[in-house]
Short mmCIF file of N, CA and C and ligand atoms in Angstrom, two decimals:
data_model
loop_
_atom_site.label_atom_id
_atom_site.label_comp_id
_atom_site.label_asym_id
_atom_site.label_seq_id
_atom_site.Cartn_x
_atom_site.Cartn_y
_atom_site.Cartn_z
N UNK A 1 138.04 74.87 -8.88
CA UNK A 1 137.15 74.58 -8.59
C UNK A 1 136.35 74.63 -9.37
N UNK A 2 135.21 72.86 -9.53
CA UNK A 2 134.44 72.83 -10.40
C UNK A 2 133.28 71.53 -10.22
N UNK A 3 132.24 71.56 -11.32
CA UNK A 3 131.75 69.75 -10.79
C UNK A 3 132.72 68.84 -11.04
N UNK A 4 133.76 68.87 -10.74
CA UNK A 4 135.04 67.77 -11.13
C UNK A 4 135.26 67.51 -9.39
N UNK A 5 134.69 68.60 -9.08
CA UNK A 5 135.59 68.50 -7.15
C UNK A 5 134.84 67.70 -6.09
N UNK A 6 135.32 67.04 -5.34
CA UNK A 6 134.44 66.21 -4.90
C UNK A 6 134.89 66.79 -3.22
N UNK A 7 134.26 67.36 -2.38
CA UNK A 7 134.44 68.57 -0.91
C UNK A 7 135.03 66.88 -0.30
N UNK A 8 135.63 66.61 0.65
CA UNK A 8 135.60 65.52 1.45
C UNK A 8 135.77 66.43 3.14
N UNK A 9 135.20 66.12 3.80
CA UNK A 9 135.03 66.89 4.92
C UNK A 9 134.79 65.94 5.94
N UNK A 10 135.99 66.36 7.00
CA UNK A 10 135.89 65.22 8.53
C UNK A 10 135.73 66.08 9.56
N UNK A 11 134.62 65.53 10.62
CA UNK A 11 135.18 65.92 11.70
C UNK A 11 135.95 66.24 12.99
N UNK A 12 135.38 66.43 14.25
CA UNK A 12 135.86 66.14 15.19
C UNK A 12 136.57 64.93 15.43
N UNK A 13 137.84 65.04 16.19
CA UNK A 13 138.88 64.29 15.92
C UNK A 13 139.33 62.97 15.29
N UNK A 14 138.99 63.46 14.02
CA UNK A 14 139.61 62.90 12.91
C UNK A 14 140.91 63.24 12.47
N UNK A 15 141.39 64.26 12.92
CA UNK A 15 143.04 64.87 12.79
C UNK A 15 143.26 63.88 13.84
N UNK A 16 143.20 63.03 15.05
CA UNK A 16 143.86 62.37 15.48
C UNK A 16 144.47 61.00 14.93
N UNK A 17 144.06 60.63 13.82
CA UNK A 17 143.52 59.52 12.96
C UNK A 17 144.48 58.39 13.03
N UNK A 18 144.77 57.29 13.21
CA UNK A 18 146.60 56.79 13.22
C UNK A 18 147.02 56.45 14.93
N UNK A 19 146.82 57.77 15.38
CA UNK A 19 146.88 57.62 16.61
C UNK A 19 145.95 56.80 18.07
N UNK A 20 144.19 57.49 17.65
CA UNK A 20 143.38 57.48 18.19
C UNK A 20 142.58 56.44 18.19
N UNK A 21 142.57 55.38 18.92
CA UNK A 21 141.94 53.91 19.25
C UNK A 21 142.05 53.41 17.40
N UNK A 22 143.56 53.05 17.73
CA UNK A 22 143.63 52.10 16.30
C UNK A 22 143.15 51.13 15.73
N UNK A 23 142.71 50.35 17.34
CA UNK A 23 141.50 48.90 16.77
C UNK A 23 140.54 49.40 16.09
N UNK A 24 140.05 49.97 16.29
CA UNK A 24 138.72 50.67 15.81
C UNK A 24 138.67 51.17 14.57
N UNK A 25 139.85 52.55 14.53
CA UNK A 25 139.78 53.54 13.25
C UNK A 25 141.31 53.11 12.53
N UNK A 26 141.89 51.52 12.94
CA UNK A 26 142.90 51.78 11.97
C UNK A 26 144.03 52.46 12.26
N UNK A 27 145.31 51.93 11.46
CA UNK A 27 147.05 52.83 12.12
C UNK A 27 147.18 54.12 10.48
N UNK A 28 146.62 54.35 9.71
CA UNK A 28 146.29 55.46 8.90
C UNK A 28 145.64 56.75 9.45
N UNK A 29 146.77 57.73 8.47
CA UNK A 29 146.48 59.30 9.57
C UNK A 29 145.54 59.68 8.37
N UNK A 30 144.89 60.88 8.49
CA UNK A 30 144.04 61.17 7.65
C UNK A 30 144.73 62.18 6.40
N UNK A 31 146.19 62.43 6.45
CA UNK A 31 147.22 62.40 5.46
C UNK A 31 146.80 61.29 4.38
N UNK A 32 147.26 60.52 5.37
CA UNK A 32 147.53 59.04 4.28
C UNK A 32 145.87 59.26 3.49
N UNK A 33 144.98 58.58 4.18
CA UNK A 33 143.28 58.75 3.66
C UNK A 33 143.74 59.65 2.43
N UNK A 34 143.88 60.74 2.72
CA UNK A 34 143.99 62.20 1.69
C UNK A 34 145.02 61.33 0.38
N UNK A 35 145.79 60.99 0.33
CA UNK A 35 146.59 60.43 -0.07
C UNK A 35 146.13 59.64 -1.32
N UNK A 36 145.84 58.84 -0.60
CA UNK A 36 144.38 57.88 -1.01
C UNK A 36 143.57 57.47 -1.89
N UNK A 37 142.91 59.10 -1.37
CA UNK A 37 141.93 59.44 -2.07
C UNK A 37 141.89 60.20 -3.43
N UNK A 38 142.79 60.94 -2.71
CA UNK A 38 144.06 61.85 -4.37
C UNK A 38 144.08 61.02 -5.84
N UNK A 39 144.89 59.88 -5.20
CA UNK A 39 145.12 59.31 -6.48
C UNK A 39 144.26 58.53 -7.07
N UNK A 40 142.84 58.25 -6.22
CA UNK A 40 142.01 57.52 -7.19
C UNK A 40 141.22 58.33 -7.70
N UNK A 41 140.86 59.53 -6.78
CA UNK A 41 140.32 60.51 -7.80
C UNK A 41 140.65 61.14 -9.09
N UNK A 42 142.09 60.88 -9.46
CA UNK A 42 142.85 61.03 -10.58
C UNK A 42 142.14 60.09 -11.41
N UNK A 43 142.60 58.48 -11.52
CA UNK A 43 141.48 58.31 -11.96
C UNK A 43 140.11 57.93 -12.55
N UNK A 44 139.58 58.71 -11.49
CA UNK A 44 138.47 59.03 -11.88
C UNK A 44 138.03 60.82 -12.87
N UNK A 45 139.17 61.15 -12.60
CA UNK A 45 138.81 62.12 -13.48
C UNK A 45 138.44 63.59 -12.56
N UNK A 46 138.38 63.18 -11.15
CA UNK A 46 138.07 64.29 -10.31
C UNK A 46 138.62 64.93 -9.52
N UNK A 47 138.53 66.02 -8.49
CA UNK A 47 139.69 66.73 -7.89
C UNK A 47 139.12 66.55 -6.64
N UNK A 48 139.75 66.50 -5.61
CA UNK A 48 139.45 66.33 -4.09
C UNK A 48 139.51 67.19 -3.04
N UNK A 49 138.98 68.20 -2.37
CA UNK A 49 139.11 69.23 -1.40
C UNK A 49 138.65 68.23 -0.12
N UNK A 50 139.89 68.33 0.28
CA UNK A 50 139.52 67.50 1.86
C UNK A 50 140.33 68.34 3.25
N UNK A 51 139.35 68.89 3.86
CA UNK A 51 139.23 69.23 5.03
C UNK A 51 138.84 68.84 6.12
N UNK A 52 139.32 69.06 7.66
CA UNK A 52 138.84 68.84 8.66
C UNK A 52 138.66 69.69 9.81
N UNK A 53 137.72 69.64 10.50
CA UNK A 53 137.49 70.46 11.42
C UNK A 53 136.84 69.56 12.66
N UNK A 54 137.39 70.50 14.20
CA UNK A 54 136.30 70.03 15.34
C UNK A 54 135.55 70.56 15.58
N UNK A 55 135.03 71.62 14.71
CA UNK A 55 134.39 72.89 14.98
C UNK A 55 132.76 72.31 14.36
N UNK A 56 131.54 72.39 14.93
CA UNK A 56 130.66 72.07 14.17
C UNK A 56 130.23 72.82 13.25
N UNK A 57 130.23 74.40 13.27
CA UNK A 57 130.18 75.48 12.52
C UNK A 57 130.77 75.49 11.31
N UNK A 58 132.09 74.88 11.31
CA UNK A 58 133.08 74.97 10.39
C UNK A 58 132.31 73.96 9.47
N UNK A 59 131.85 73.07 9.43
CA UNK A 59 131.33 72.13 8.72
C UNK A 59 129.59 72.15 7.74
N UNK A 60 128.99 73.07 8.92
CA UNK A 60 128.04 73.54 8.31
C UNK A 60 128.64 74.54 7.18
N UNK A 61 129.43 75.43 7.38
CA UNK A 61 129.80 76.77 6.72
C UNK A 61 130.52 75.86 5.32
N UNK A 62 131.01 74.70 5.38
CA UNK A 62 131.81 74.29 4.28
C UNK A 62 130.71 73.23 3.57
N UNK A 63 129.22 73.11 4.37
CA UNK A 63 128.47 72.27 3.36
C UNK A 63 127.65 73.23 2.43
N UNK A 64 127.58 74.45 3.02
CA UNK A 64 126.72 75.99 1.88
C UNK A 64 128.14 75.75 0.86
N UNK A 65 129.32 75.97 1.58
CA UNK A 65 130.48 76.53 0.09
C UNK A 65 130.29 75.45 -0.31
N UNK A 66 129.98 73.95 -0.71
CA UNK A 66 130.04 73.00 -1.45
C UNK A 66 129.27 73.43 -2.98
N UNK A 67 127.52 73.87 -1.87
CA UNK A 67 126.91 73.92 -3.46
C UNK A 67 127.20 75.60 -4.00
N UNK A 68 127.71 76.41 -2.87
CA UNK A 68 128.38 77.94 -3.60
C UNK A 68 129.27 78.07 -5.02
N UNK A 69 130.20 77.00 -4.58
CA UNK A 69 131.34 77.02 -5.05
C UNK A 69 130.64 75.96 -6.71
N UNK A 70 129.99 74.83 -6.49
CA UNK A 70 129.17 74.04 -7.27
C UNK A 70 130.09 72.60 -7.35
N UNK A 71 130.52 72.49 -6.15
CA UNK A 71 131.21 71.00 -5.80
C UNK A 71 129.90 69.91 -6.67
N UNK A 72 130.57 68.65 -6.92
CA UNK A 72 129.81 67.29 -7.84
C UNK A 72 129.00 67.02 -6.28
N UNK A 73 129.78 66.72 -5.40
CA UNK A 73 129.37 65.97 -4.28
C UNK A 73 130.47 66.30 -2.94
N UNK A 74 129.52 65.64 -1.86
CA UNK A 74 130.45 66.19 -0.58
C UNK A 74 130.37 64.39 0.11
N UNK A 75 131.63 64.06 0.60
CA UNK A 75 131.87 63.00 1.92
C UNK A 75 131.79 63.30 2.53
N UNK A 76 130.86 63.12 3.25
CA UNK A 76 131.41 63.46 5.02
C UNK A 76 131.13 62.78 6.15
N UNK A 77 132.49 62.48 6.86
CA UNK A 77 132.29 61.43 8.05
C UNK A 77 132.35 63.05 9.26
N UNK A 78 131.25 63.04 9.74
CA UNK A 78 131.18 63.89 10.55
C UNK A 78 131.69 63.49 12.21
N UNK A 79 132.39 62.81 12.19
CA UNK A 79 132.51 62.15 14.11
C UNK A 79 131.19 62.19 14.30
N UNK A 80 131.71 62.46 15.55
CA UNK A 80 130.58 62.21 16.94
C UNK A 80 129.46 62.96 16.19
N UNK A 81 129.42 64.41 15.78
CA UNK A 81 128.82 65.37 15.70
C UNK A 81 127.51 64.19 14.89
N UNK A 82 127.47 63.47 14.15
CA UNK A 82 126.83 62.63 13.43
C UNK A 82 125.52 61.89 14.58
N UNK A 83 125.60 62.12 15.24
CA UNK A 83 124.49 61.31 16.27
C UNK A 83 124.54 62.58 16.85
N UNK A 84 124.62 63.77 16.86
CA UNK A 84 123.65 64.80 17.70
C UNK A 84 123.61 66.13 16.96
N UNK A 85 123.93 66.01 15.69
CA UNK A 85 123.67 67.56 14.86
C UNK A 85 122.53 67.85 14.23
N UNK A 86 121.61 68.64 15.00
CA UNK A 86 120.92 68.78 13.84
C UNK A 86 121.23 70.39 13.50
N UNK A 87 121.89 70.72 12.96
CA UNK A 87 122.52 71.86 13.07
C UNK A 87 123.32 71.05 11.02
N UNK A 88 124.02 70.13 11.40
CA UNK A 88 124.67 69.20 10.48
C UNK A 88 122.91 68.14 9.31
N UNK A 89 122.24 68.10 10.04
CA UNK A 89 121.25 67.58 9.22
C UNK A 89 120.75 68.52 8.51
N UNK A 90 120.70 69.63 9.10
CA UNK A 90 119.88 70.87 8.46
C UNK A 90 120.56 71.31 7.08
N UNK A 91 121.54 71.55 7.16
CA UNK A 91 122.80 71.51 6.20
C UNK A 91 122.83 71.24 4.79
N UNK A 92 122.78 69.96 5.18
CA UNK A 92 122.54 68.64 4.36
C UNK A 92 120.88 68.93 3.42
N UNK A 93 120.23 69.04 4.62
CA UNK A 93 118.86 69.56 3.91
C UNK A 93 118.84 70.39 2.78
N UNK A 94 119.33 71.57 3.24
CA UNK A 94 119.11 72.73 3.00
C UNK A 94 120.17 73.30 1.38
N UNK A 95 121.15 72.11 1.02
CA UNK A 95 121.54 72.05 0.04
C UNK A 95 121.31 71.18 -1.22
N UNK A 96 121.16 71.31 -2.34
CA UNK A 96 120.97 70.53 -3.64
C UNK A 96 122.44 69.51 -3.54
N UNK A 97 123.35 69.80 -3.07
CA UNK A 97 124.53 69.31 -3.61
C UNK A 97 124.50 67.92 -2.89
N UNK A 98 124.56 66.51 -3.27
CA UNK A 98 124.40 65.01 -2.99
C UNK A 98 125.55 64.71 -1.68
N UNK A 99 125.20 64.41 -0.62
CA UNK A 99 125.91 64.35 0.36
C UNK A 99 125.91 63.23 0.48
N UNK A 100 127.30 62.28 1.08
CA UNK A 100 127.11 61.25 1.35
C UNK A 100 127.72 60.61 2.80
N UNK A 101 127.22 60.18 3.18
CA UNK A 101 128.10 59.93 4.73
C UNK A 101 129.10 58.97 4.88
N UNK A 102 129.74 59.00 5.36
CA UNK A 102 131.00 58.02 5.55
C UNK A 102 132.14 58.23 6.68
N UNK A 103 131.66 56.25 6.96
CA UNK A 103 132.12 56.27 8.97
C UNK A 103 133.46 55.57 8.24
N UNK A 104 134.55 55.12 9.49
CA UNK A 104 135.83 54.10 9.08
C UNK A 104 135.31 52.96 9.73
N UNK A 105 134.49 53.16 11.07
CA UNK A 105 133.83 52.19 11.35
C UNK A 105 132.44 51.43 11.56
N UNK A 106 131.73 50.43 11.48
CA UNK A 106 130.52 50.42 11.61
C UNK A 106 129.38 51.15 12.83
N UNK A 107 129.00 51.88 12.87
CA UNK A 107 128.25 52.61 14.26
C UNK A 107 127.24 51.68 14.22
N UNK A 108 126.76 50.88 13.57
CA UNK A 108 125.46 50.29 14.30
C UNK A 108 125.55 49.10 14.87
N UNK A 109 127.51 48.47 15.10
CA UNK A 109 127.63 47.28 15.10
C UNK A 109 128.30 47.82 16.85
N UNK A 110 128.11 49.20 17.53
CA UNK A 110 129.14 49.75 18.27
C UNK A 110 127.84 50.18 19.54
N UNK A 111 128.09 51.09 20.40
CA UNK A 111 127.24 51.50 21.08
C UNK A 111 126.28 52.36 20.91
N UNK A 112 124.95 51.99 21.71
CA UNK A 112 123.60 52.30 21.29
C UNK A 112 123.54 53.88 20.71
N UNK A 113 124.49 54.90 21.62
CA UNK A 113 124.55 56.07 20.97
C UNK A 113 125.24 56.70 19.95
N UNK A 114 125.25 55.34 19.27
CA UNK A 114 126.23 55.83 17.90
C UNK A 114 124.70 55.22 17.00
N UNK A 115 123.59 54.58 17.29
CA UNK A 115 122.82 54.01 16.31
C UNK A 115 122.24 54.92 15.34
N UNK A 116 121.74 56.45 16.27
CA UNK A 116 121.01 57.45 15.54
C UNK A 116 122.02 58.24 14.82
N UNK A 117 121.45 58.52 13.37
CA UNK A 117 122.26 59.35 12.82
C UNK A 117 121.78 60.50 12.15
N UNK A 118 122.17 62.06 12.48
CA UNK A 118 121.09 63.03 12.16
C UNK A 118 122.05 63.07 10.70
N UNK A 119 122.92 62.63 10.41
CA UNK A 119 123.71 62.84 9.04
C UNK A 119 122.69 61.99 8.00
N UNK A 120 122.85 60.79 8.39
CA UNK A 120 122.38 59.62 7.72
C UNK A 120 120.89 60.16 7.39
N UNK A 121 120.27 60.07 7.91
CA UNK A 121 118.40 60.76 7.99
C UNK A 121 118.85 61.45 6.31
N UNK A 122 119.33 62.54 6.40
CA UNK A 122 119.26 63.97 5.43
C UNK A 122 120.22 63.18 4.42
N UNK A 123 121.71 62.33 4.69
CA UNK A 123 122.59 62.25 3.23
C UNK A 123 121.87 61.27 2.13
N UNK A 124 122.41 61.53 1.53
CA UNK A 124 122.23 60.49 -0.18
C UNK A 124 122.09 59.02 -0.02
N UNK A 125 123.50 58.90 1.07
CA UNK A 125 123.49 57.29 1.36
C UNK A 125 124.92 56.90 1.90
N UNK A 126 125.31 56.23 2.82
CA UNK A 126 126.21 55.60 3.52
C UNK A 126 126.68 54.84 3.26
N UNK A 127 128.17 55.13 3.88
CA UNK A 127 129.22 54.04 3.58
C UNK A 127 129.96 53.75 4.92
N UNK A 128 130.26 52.85 5.34
CA UNK A 128 130.38 52.71 6.90
C UNK A 128 130.84 51.23 7.08
N UNK A 129 132.30 50.95 7.87
CA UNK A 129 132.11 49.96 8.33
C UNK A 129 134.01 49.33 7.47
N UNK A 130 134.18 49.66 6.89
CA UNK A 130 135.59 49.23 5.34
C UNK A 130 136.78 50.01 5.75
N UNK A 131 136.41 50.65 7.41
CA UNK A 131 138.15 51.71 7.18
C UNK A 131 138.03 52.31 6.49
N UNK A 132 139.67 52.46 6.27
CA UNK A 132 140.13 53.53 5.10
C UNK A 132 139.37 53.42 3.75
N UNK A 133 138.78 52.28 3.34
CA UNK A 133 138.53 51.65 2.46
C UNK A 133 137.28 52.91 1.89
N UNK A 134 136.28 52.79 2.87
CA UNK A 134 134.99 53.42 2.85
C UNK A 134 135.41 54.58 1.89
N UNK A 135 136.33 55.11 2.95
CA UNK A 135 136.01 56.49 1.62
C UNK A 135 136.48 56.22 0.44
N UNK A 136 137.31 55.56 -0.25
CA UNK A 136 137.60 55.01 -1.53
C UNK A 136 136.00 54.67 -2.52
N UNK A 137 135.49 53.87 -1.28
CA UNK A 137 133.98 53.20 -1.73
C UNK A 137 133.14 54.61 -1.82
N UNK A 138 133.18 55.79 -1.44
CA UNK A 138 132.49 56.74 -1.32
C UNK A 138 132.41 57.75 -2.58
N UNK A 139 134.02 57.64 -2.65
CA UNK A 139 134.11 58.01 -3.93
C UNK A 139 133.91 58.08 -4.81
N UNK A 140 134.20 56.37 -5.42
CA UNK A 140 132.87 55.40 -6.06
C UNK A 140 131.68 55.87 -6.47
N UNK A 141 131.00 56.42 -5.27
CA UNK A 141 129.49 56.13 -5.41
C UNK A 141 129.67 57.82 -6.00
N UNK A 142 130.47 59.01 -5.06
CA UNK A 142 130.07 60.04 -5.57
C UNK A 142 130.23 60.13 -7.10
N UNK A 143 131.35 59.50 -7.73
CA UNK A 143 131.41 59.76 -9.17
C UNK A 143 130.42 59.14 -9.83
N UNK A 144 130.18 58.22 -9.53
CA UNK A 144 128.67 57.44 -10.63
C UNK A 144 127.49 58.18 -10.11
N UNK A 145 127.85 59.46 -8.83
CA UNK A 145 126.28 59.94 -9.56
C UNK A 145 125.83 61.15 -10.56
C1 DQA B 201 133.05 57.50 13.05
C2 DQA B 201 132.43 56.51 13.75
C3 DQA B 201 131.40 58.24 14.93
O1 DQA B 201 130.74 57.16 15.87
C4 DQA B 201 132.55 58.63 16.09
O2 DQA B 201 132.59 59.80 16.90
C5 DQA B 201 133.97 58.79 14.95
C6 DQA B 201 134.13 58.24 13.95
C7 DQA B 201 133.71 56.46 12.52
O3 DQA B 201 134.80 57.14 11.46
O4 DQA B 201 133.91 55.29 12.32
O5 DQA B 201 134.40 60.33 15.23
O6 DQA B 201 132.45 58.81 12.34
#
């Protein structure tokens, strides 16, 4: 673990990617995305630490861990916690490690309850709406920090 490591944290229901509403989220699984990210990270001289949890507190703990181990940045797709979690907002504010918000879909074109992002209000920036490619674009953004 080093300043070359990018944490990629995924929240609830993202373990179901590939099966879950493929018309919105695409047919690639989270493992497929991890593979794409690892290949791309290699070309950038970076390492990926990719994780997923359906539990809010795990995501909070991993944000703290990212800072504790000196990760370069965090890519965070907090799933539905994006729109509800003051705890994630506070965790992002509480660490110096830059956090980039990522979404497969563009929440602003969807239901009104997805228009508010507690993550986005604390994050360095947001990349959303490009399907699995959102993660690659976010990794490029992290590499450039
Ligand atoms: C999502 C968008 C969220 O609104 C939703 O709850 C998800 C996935 C995305 O990647 O598009 O679980 O974060």
